[in-house]
XYZ file of C-alpha atoms in Angstrom:
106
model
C -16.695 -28.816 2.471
C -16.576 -27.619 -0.833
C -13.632 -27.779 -3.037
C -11.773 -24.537 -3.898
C -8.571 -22.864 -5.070
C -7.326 -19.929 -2.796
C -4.604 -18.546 -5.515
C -2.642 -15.177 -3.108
C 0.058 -14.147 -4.495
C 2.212 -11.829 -2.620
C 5.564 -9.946 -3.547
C 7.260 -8.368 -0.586
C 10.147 -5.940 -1.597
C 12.597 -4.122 0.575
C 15.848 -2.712 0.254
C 16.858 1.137 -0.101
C 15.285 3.295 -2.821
C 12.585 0.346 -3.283
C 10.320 2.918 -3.383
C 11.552 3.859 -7.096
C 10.244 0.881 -8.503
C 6.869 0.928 -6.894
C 5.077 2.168 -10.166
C 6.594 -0.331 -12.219
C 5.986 -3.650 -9.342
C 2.283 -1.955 -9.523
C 1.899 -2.081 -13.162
C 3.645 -5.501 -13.807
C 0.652 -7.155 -11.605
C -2.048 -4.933 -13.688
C -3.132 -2.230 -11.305
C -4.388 0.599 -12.151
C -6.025 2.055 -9.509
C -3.935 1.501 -6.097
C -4.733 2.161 -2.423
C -1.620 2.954 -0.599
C -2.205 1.402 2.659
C 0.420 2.794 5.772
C 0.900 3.028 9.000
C 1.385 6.357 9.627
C 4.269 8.687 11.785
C 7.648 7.179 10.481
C 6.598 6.359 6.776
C 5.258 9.954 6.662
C 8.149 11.718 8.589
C 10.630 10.084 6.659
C 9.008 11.436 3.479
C 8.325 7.677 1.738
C 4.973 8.210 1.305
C 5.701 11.507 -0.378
C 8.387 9.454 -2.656
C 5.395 6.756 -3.256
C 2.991 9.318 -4.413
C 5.714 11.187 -6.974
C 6.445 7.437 -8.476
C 2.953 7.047 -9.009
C 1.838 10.098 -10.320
C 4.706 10.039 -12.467
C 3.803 7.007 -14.286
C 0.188 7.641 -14.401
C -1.078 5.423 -11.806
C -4.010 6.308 -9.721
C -4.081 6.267 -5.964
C -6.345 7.101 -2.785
C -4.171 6.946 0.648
C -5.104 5.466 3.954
C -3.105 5.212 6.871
C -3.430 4.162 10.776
C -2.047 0.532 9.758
C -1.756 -1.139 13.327
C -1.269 -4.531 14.515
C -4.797 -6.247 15.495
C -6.532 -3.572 13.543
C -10.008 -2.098 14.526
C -13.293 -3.343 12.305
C -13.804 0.506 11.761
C -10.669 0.700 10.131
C -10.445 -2.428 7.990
C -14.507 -1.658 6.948
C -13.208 1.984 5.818
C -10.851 0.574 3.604
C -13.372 -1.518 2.122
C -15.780 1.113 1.557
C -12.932 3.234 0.038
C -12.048 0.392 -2.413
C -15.779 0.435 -3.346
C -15.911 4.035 -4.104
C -12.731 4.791 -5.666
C -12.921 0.802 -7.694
C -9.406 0.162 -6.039
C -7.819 -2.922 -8.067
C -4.677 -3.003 -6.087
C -3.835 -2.909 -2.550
C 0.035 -1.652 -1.818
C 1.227 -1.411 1.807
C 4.031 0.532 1.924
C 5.856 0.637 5.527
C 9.353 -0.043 7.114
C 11.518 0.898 9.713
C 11.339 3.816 11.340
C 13.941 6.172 10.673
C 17.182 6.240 12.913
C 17.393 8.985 15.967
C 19.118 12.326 14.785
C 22.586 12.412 16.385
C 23.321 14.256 19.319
């Protein structure tokens, strides 16, 4: 084999209103050009992916979306992803996700 260096760093942030520092976490590791990766239903029903685009926009950061996340995902998918990264010259990958939102109350 070989030798190599596999160098991945990762920074995983949750909390409430994490989502307000998403343009700054994004800038800080030099992208420019994001793909907001997601799963789909509760990040969009609970409006976080709305809040992720306004932070981005707001501090001039570029984005393409693409949800259907899922565990074990399908080739189709991940290839799609790579093809949009190709076209749009993606430089960062954020996954943006969570819990899904509590019931309403009776």
């Amino acid at each position: 084999m070989k030798d190599f260096v596999y160098y991945a760093p990762t920074e995983v942030v949750f909390g409430k209103q994490s989502e307000e520092c998403i343009a700054t976490m994004v800038k800080k590791y030099g992208g420019h050009n994001v793909l907001v990766h997601y799963g789909g239903h509760s990040a969009v029903k609970s409006g976080l992916i709305d809040k992720v685009c306004v932070q981005l926009k707001e501090h001039g950061v570029a984005f393409e979306l693409l949800g259907g996340v899922v565990p074990n995902p399908r080739l189709s998918l991940v290839r799609k992803g790579i093809e949009l990264c190709r076209q749009k010259s993606i430089d960062f990958i954020l996954a943006v996700g969570g819990p899904k939102p509590p019931p309403a109350c009776p």
